[in-house]
Short mmCIF file of C-alpha atoms in Angstrom, two decimals:
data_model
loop_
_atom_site.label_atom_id
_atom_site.label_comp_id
_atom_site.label_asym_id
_atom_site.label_seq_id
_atom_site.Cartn_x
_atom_site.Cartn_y
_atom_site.Cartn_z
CA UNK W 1 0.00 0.00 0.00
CA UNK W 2 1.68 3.34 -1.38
CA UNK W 3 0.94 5.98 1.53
CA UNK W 4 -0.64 9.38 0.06
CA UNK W 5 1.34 11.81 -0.66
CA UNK W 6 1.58 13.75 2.46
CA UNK W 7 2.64 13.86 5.83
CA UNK W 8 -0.19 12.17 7.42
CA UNK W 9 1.52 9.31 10.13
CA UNK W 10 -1.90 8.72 12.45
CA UNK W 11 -5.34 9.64 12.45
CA UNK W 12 -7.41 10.76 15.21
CA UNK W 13 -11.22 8.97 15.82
CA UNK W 14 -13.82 11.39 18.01
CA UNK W 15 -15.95 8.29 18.57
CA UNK W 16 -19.50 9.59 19.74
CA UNK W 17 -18.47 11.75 22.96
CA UNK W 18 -16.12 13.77 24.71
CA UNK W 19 -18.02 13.22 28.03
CA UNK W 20 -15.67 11.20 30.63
CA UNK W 21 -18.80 9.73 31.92
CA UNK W 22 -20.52 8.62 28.58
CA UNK W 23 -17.23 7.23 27.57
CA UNK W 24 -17.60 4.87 30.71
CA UNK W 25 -21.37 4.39 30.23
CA UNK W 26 -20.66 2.93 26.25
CA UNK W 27 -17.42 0.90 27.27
CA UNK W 28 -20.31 -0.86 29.15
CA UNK W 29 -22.57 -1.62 26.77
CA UNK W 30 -19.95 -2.41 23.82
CA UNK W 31 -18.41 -4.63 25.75
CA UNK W 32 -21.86 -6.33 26.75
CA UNK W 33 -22.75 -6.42 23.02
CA UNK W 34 -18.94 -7.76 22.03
CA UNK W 35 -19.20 -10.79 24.54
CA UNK W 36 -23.25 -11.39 23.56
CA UNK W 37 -21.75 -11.38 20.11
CA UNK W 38 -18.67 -13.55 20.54
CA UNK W 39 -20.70 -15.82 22.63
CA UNK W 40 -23.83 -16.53 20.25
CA UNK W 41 -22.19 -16.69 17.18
CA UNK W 42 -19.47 -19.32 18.53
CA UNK W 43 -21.68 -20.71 20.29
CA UNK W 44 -24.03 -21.46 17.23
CA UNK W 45 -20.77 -22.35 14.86
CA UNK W 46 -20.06 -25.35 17.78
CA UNK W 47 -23.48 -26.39 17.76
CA UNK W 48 -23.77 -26.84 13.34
CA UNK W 49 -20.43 -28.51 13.68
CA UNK W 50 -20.90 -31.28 16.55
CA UNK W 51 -24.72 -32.01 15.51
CA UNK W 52 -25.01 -33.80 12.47
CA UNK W 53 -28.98 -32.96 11.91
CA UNK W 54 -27.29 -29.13 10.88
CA UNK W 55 -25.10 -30.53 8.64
CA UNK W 56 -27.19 -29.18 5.64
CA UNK W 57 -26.58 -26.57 3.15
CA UNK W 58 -28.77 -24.17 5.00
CA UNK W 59 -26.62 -24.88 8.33
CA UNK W 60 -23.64 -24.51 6.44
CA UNK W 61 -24.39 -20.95 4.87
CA UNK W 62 -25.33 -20.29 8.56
CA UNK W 63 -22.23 -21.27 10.41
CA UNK W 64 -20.19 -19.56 7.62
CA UNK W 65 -22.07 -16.28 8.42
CA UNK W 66 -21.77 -16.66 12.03
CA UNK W 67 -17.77 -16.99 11.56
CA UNK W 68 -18.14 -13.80 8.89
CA UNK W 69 -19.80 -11.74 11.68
CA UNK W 70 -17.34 -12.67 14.73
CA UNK W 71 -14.74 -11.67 12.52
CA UNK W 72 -16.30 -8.55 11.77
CA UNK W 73 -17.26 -7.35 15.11
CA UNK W 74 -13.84 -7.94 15.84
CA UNK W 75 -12.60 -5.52 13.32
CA UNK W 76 -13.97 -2.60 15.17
CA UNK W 77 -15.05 -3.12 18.90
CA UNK W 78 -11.90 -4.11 20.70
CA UNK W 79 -10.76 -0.33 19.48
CA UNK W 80 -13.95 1.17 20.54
CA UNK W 81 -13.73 -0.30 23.81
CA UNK W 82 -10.03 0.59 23.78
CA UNK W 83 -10.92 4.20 22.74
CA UNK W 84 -13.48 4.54 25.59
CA UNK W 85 -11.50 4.15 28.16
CA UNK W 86 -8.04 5.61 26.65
CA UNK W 87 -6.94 9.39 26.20
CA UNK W 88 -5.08 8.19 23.21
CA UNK W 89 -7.77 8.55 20.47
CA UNK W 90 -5.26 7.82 17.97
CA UNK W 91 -4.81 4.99 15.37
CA UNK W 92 -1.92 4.61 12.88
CA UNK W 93 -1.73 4.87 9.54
CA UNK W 94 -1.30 1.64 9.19
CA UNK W 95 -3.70 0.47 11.34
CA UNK W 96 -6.59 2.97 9.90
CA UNK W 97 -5.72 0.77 6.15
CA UNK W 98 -5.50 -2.30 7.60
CA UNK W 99 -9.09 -2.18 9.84
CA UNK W 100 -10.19 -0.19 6.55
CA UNK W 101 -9.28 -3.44 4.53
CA UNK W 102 -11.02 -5.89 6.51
CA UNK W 103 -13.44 -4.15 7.20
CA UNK W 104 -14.93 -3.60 3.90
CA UNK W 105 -13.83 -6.82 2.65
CA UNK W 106 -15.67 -8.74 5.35
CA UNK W 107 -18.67 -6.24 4.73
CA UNK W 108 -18.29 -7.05 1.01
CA UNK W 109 -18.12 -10.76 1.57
CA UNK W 110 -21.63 -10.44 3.17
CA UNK W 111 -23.43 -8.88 0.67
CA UNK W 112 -22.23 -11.77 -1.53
CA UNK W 113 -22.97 -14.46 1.05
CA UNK W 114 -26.94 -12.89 1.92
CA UNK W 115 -27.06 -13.37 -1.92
CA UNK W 116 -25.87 -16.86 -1.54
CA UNK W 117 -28.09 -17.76 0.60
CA UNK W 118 -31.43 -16.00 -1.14
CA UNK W 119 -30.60 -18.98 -3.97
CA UNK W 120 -30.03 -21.83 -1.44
CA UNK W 121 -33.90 -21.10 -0.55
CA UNK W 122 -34.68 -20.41 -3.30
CA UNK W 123 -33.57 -24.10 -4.36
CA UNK W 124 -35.10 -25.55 -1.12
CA UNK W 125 -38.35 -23.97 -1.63
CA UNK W 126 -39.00 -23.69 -5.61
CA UNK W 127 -37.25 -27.62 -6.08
CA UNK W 128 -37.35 -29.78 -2.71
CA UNK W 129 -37.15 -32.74 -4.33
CA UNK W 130 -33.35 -31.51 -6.22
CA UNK W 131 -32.64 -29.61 -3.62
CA UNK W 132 -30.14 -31.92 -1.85
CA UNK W 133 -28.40 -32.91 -5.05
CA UNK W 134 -28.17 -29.60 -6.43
CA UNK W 135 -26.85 -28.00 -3.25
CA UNK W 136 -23.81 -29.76 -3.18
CA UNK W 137 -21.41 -29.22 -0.53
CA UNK W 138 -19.02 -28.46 -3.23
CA UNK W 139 -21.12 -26.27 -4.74
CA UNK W 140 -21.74 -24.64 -0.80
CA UNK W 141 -17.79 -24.34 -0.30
CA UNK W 142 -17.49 -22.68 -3.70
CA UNK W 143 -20.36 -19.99 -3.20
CA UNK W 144 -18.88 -19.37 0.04
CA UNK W 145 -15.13 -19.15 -1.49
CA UNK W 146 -16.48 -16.88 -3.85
CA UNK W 147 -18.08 -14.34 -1.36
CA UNK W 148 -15.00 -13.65 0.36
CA UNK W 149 -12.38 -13.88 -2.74
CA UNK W 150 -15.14 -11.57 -4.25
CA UNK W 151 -15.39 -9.34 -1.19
CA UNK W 152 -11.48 -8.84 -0.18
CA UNK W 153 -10.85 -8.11 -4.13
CA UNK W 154 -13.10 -5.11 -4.14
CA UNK W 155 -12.06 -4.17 -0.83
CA UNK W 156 -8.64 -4.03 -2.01
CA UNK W 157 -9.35 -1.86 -5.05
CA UNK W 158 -11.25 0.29 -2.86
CA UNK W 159 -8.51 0.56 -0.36
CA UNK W 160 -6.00 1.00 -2.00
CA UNK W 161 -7.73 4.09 -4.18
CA UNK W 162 -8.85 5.95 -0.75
CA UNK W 163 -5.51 5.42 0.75
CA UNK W 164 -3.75 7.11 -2.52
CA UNK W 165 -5.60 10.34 -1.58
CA UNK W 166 -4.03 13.55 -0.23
CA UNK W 167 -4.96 14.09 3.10
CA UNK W 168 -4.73 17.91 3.38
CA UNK W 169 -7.52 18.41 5.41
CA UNK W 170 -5.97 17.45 8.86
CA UNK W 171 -6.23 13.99 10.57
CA UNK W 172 -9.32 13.79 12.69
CA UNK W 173 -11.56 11.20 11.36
CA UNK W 174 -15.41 12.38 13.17
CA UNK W 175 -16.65 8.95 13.44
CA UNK W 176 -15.28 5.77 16.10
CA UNK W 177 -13.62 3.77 12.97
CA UNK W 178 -12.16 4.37 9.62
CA UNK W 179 -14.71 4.73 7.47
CA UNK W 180 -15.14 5.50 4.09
CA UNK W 181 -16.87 8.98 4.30
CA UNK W 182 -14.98 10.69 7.13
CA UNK W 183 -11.84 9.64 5.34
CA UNK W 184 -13.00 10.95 1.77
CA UNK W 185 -13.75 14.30 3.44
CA UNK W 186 -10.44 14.44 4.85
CA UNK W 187 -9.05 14.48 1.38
CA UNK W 188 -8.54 17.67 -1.20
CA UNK W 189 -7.83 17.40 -5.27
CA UNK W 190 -9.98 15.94 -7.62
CA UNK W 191 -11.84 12.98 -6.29
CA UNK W 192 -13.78 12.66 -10.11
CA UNK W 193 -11.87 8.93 -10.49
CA UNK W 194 -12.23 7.89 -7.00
CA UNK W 195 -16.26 8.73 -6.98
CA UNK W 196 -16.13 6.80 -10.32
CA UNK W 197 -14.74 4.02 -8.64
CA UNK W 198 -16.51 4.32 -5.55
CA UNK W 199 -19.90 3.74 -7.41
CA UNK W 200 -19.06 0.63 -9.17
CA UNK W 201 -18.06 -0.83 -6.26
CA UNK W 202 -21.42 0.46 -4.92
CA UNK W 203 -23.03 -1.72 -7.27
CA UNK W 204 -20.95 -4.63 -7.80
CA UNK W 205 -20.82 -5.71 -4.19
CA UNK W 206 -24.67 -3.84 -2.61
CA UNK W 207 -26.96 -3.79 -5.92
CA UNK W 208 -25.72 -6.71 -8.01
CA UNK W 209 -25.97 -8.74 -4.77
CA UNK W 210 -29.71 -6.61 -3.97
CA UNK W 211 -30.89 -7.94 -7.74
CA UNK W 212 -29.89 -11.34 -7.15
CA UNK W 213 -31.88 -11.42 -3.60
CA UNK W 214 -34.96 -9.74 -5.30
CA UNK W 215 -35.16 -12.06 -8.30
CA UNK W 216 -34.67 -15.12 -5.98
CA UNK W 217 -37.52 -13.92 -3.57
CA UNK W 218 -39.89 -13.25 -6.99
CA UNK W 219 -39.41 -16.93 -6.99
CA UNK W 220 -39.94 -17.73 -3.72
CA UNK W 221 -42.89 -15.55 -3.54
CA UNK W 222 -44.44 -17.30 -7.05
CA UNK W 223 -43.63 -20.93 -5.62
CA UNK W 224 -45.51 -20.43 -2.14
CA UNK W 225 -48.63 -18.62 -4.02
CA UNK W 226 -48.63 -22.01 -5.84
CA UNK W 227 -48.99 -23.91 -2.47
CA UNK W 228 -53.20 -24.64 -2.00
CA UNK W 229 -53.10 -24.41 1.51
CA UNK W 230 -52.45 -22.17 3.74
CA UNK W 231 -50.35 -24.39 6.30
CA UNK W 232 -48.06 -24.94 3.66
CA UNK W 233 -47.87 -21.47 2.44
CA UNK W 234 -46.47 -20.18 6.62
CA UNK W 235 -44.23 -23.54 6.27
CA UNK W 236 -42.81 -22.55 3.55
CA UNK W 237 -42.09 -18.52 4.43
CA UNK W 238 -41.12 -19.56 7.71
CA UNK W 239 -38.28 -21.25 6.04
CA UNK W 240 -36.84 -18.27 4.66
CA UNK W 241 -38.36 -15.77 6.68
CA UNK W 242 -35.08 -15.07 9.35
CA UNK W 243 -32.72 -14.62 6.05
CA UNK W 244 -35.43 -12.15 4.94
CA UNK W 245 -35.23 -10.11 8.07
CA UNK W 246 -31.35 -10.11 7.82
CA UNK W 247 -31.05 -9.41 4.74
CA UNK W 248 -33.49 -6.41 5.38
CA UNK W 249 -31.72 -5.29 8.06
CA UNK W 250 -28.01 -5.74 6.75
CA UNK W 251 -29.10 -3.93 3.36
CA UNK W 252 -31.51 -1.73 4.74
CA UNK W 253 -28.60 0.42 6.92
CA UNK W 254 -25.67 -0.58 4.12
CA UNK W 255 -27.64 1.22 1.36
CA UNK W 256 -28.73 4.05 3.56
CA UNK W 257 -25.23 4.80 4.64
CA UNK W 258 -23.38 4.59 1.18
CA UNK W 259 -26.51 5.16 -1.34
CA UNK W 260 -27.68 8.75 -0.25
CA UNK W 261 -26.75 12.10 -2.21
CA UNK W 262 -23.72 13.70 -0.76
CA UNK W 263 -25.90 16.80 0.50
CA UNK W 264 -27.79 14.48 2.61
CA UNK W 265 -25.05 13.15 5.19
CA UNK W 266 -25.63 13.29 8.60
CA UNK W 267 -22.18 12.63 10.38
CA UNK W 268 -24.19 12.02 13.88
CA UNK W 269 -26.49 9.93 12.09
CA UNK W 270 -24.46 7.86 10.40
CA UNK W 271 -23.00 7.17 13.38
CA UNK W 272 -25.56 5.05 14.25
CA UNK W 273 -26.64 3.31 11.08
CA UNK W 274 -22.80 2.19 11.19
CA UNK W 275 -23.25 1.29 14.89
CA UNK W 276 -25.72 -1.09 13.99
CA UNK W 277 -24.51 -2.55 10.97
CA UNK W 278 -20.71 -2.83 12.61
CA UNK W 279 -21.30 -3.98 16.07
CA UNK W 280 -24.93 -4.65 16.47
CA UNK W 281 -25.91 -6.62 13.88
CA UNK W 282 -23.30 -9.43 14.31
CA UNK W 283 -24.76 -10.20 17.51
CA UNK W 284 -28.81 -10.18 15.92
CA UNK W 285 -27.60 -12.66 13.46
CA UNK W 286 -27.51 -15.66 15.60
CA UNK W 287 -30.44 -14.93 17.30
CA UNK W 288 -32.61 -14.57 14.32
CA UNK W 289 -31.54 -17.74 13.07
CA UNK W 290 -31.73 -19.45 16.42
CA UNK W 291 -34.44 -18.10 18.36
CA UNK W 292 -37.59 -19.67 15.95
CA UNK W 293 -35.56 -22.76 15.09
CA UNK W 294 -36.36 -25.51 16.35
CA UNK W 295 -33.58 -28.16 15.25
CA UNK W 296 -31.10 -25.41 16.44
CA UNK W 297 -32.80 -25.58 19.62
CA UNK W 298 -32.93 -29.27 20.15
CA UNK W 299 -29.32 -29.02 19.40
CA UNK W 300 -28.26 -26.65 22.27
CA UNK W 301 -29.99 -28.63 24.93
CA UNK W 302 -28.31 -32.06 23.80
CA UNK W 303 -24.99 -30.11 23.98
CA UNK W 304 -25.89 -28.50 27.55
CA UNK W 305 -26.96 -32.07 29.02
#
C-alpha cells in the first residue's frame, strides 16, 4: 500500500463523545454487546459442527455467516472499547488501512454471502425434491469461497484508491472507525476517479448482490402462491423468513449509509446506522436464526446435558 502523498503518520477517531462519563457508560454496553456477540455466534458455529442434523446446506451458509460476523465485530469493537477508556484517540496509519481493509472486505463478503443464501432457498423452496443434489457441498464451499475472494478483491481496489488520496484536510476522522466517508472528506484534489470508482463498487458488491436477492424472492414468492393451503404457504415462508429479516436489516442500513446524495449526510447519524450494521448486527444474526428454530434448539440442549 503506497501511503498518500503527504505527511499524514496517524489519524485521530472522536468516537461519539467527549463526556468522561458517557465514555464509561458505552465501554459498558460495547463490551456487553462484544461478549453477547462472541458468545452466540461461537456458540451457534459449535453447535452446526458437533450435531449432524445441521449438517445441511442451510446450516452450512449459517455457520459460515456466524464466523463472517465474529470476525467482523472484531474488526472494530476491541478499538472502541479501547478508545473509551483511553486518552489516546489515535490509530496509525497503518492500522486505519488495515481495519479499513477488513473491514470492507468482510462487509463485502456479506453482501455476496446474503445473496448466496437467497438462492439456497430459493432451491429448497422452488425444487425440494433436487434440492439436496443440487446444493452440493461443493457447490456450498465454492459460493462461500467466492463471497470472500469476491469481497477482499473489491475491498482491495477500494482501499488501495482511498488510501492514494491527499490528506490535506488534517487527521481527525469524526466517526469511532475508519470509514469510508470521514476519510474521503479528509481528502482535497480531484476525487472525479475515486467517486467513479466508488460507485461501481457500490453496485458490484450492494446492488448486483440486492438484484440477485430480489429475483430469488420473486421466486420464492411465485412458488408459495402455488402452495393450495395455507399451512403450507407459513411452512414454507417460515423457512426463509429469518434470512429475509437479515437481509433487510443488513441492506436496509448498508444502502442508507453509502446510497444517499452527498448533501444528505448526517455525520451524527451515520453514526448510528454504522453502529448497527458494525457492532450490532453481528450479535442479531444468531439470534434470528436461532431463536424460531427448532432443530437449532434441540441441538443446544443435547450439547448443555
Amino acid at each position: 500500500m503506497e501511503r498518500s502523498n503527504n505527511t499524514v503518520t496517524e489519524f485521530i477517531l472522536v468516537g461519539f463523545t467527549t463526556d468522561p462519563m458517557m465514555q464509561l457508560v458505552l465501554f459498558v454496553v460495547f463490551l456487553g454487546v462484544y461478549s453477547l456477540t462472541v458468545v452466540a455466534n461461537a456458540t451457534l458455529i459449535v453447535l452446526i459442527c458437533n450435531d449432524s442434523r445441521l449438517h445441511t446446506p442451510m446450516y452450512f451458509f449459517i455457520g459460515n455467516l456466524s464466523f463472517l460476523d465474529l470476525w467482523y465485530s472484531s474488526v472494530y469493537t476491541p478499538k472502541i472499547l479501547l478508545t473509551c477508556i483511553s486518552e489516546d484517540k489515535s490509530i496509525s496509519f497503518a492500522g486505519c488501512v488495515c481495519q479499513f481493509f477488513f473491514s470492507a472486505g468482510l462487509a463485502y463478503s456479506e453482501c455476496y454471502l446474503l445473496a448466496a443464501m437467497a438462492y439456497d432457498r430459493y432451491m429448497a423452496i422452488s425444487k425440494p425434491l433436487r434440492y439436496a443434489q443440487a446444493m452440493s457441498i461443493k457447490l456450498c464451499a465454492f459460493l462461500v469461497a467466492s463471497s470472500y475472494l469476491g469481497g477482499f478483491i473489491n475491498s482491495s481496489i477500494i482501499t488501495k484508491r482511498t488510501f492514494a488520496l491527499n490528506f490535506c484536510s488534517g487527521n481527525i476522522i469524526d466517526d469511532f472507525f475508519c470509514d469510508l466517508y470521514p476519510l474521503v472528506k479528509l481528502a482535497c484534489g480531484r476525487k472525479d476517479g475515486y467517486q467513479t470508482v466508488l460507485y461501481l463498487i457500490l453496485c458490484s458488491n450492494v446492488i448486483t448482490p440486492t438484484v440477485l436477492i430480489l429475483a430469488s424472492y420473486q421466486f420464492i414468492i411465485a412458488t408459495i402462491l402455488r402452495i393450495r393451503s395455507t399451512q403450507g404457504r407459513l411452512k414454507a415462508f417460515s423457512t426463509c423468513s429469518s434470512h429475509l429479516v437479515s437481509v433487510t436489516l443488513y441492506y436496509g442500513s448498508i444502502l442508507y449509509i453509502y446510497s444517499r446524495p452527498r448533501s444528505s449526510y448526517s455525520l451524527d447519524t451515520d453514526k448510528i446506522v454504522s453502529t448497527f450494521y458494525t457492532v450490532v448486527f453481528p450479535m442479531l444474526n444468531p439470534m434470528i436464526y436461532s431463536l424460531r428454530n427448532k432443530d437449532v434448539k434441540e441441538a443446544l440442549n443435547k450439547l448443555i446435558k
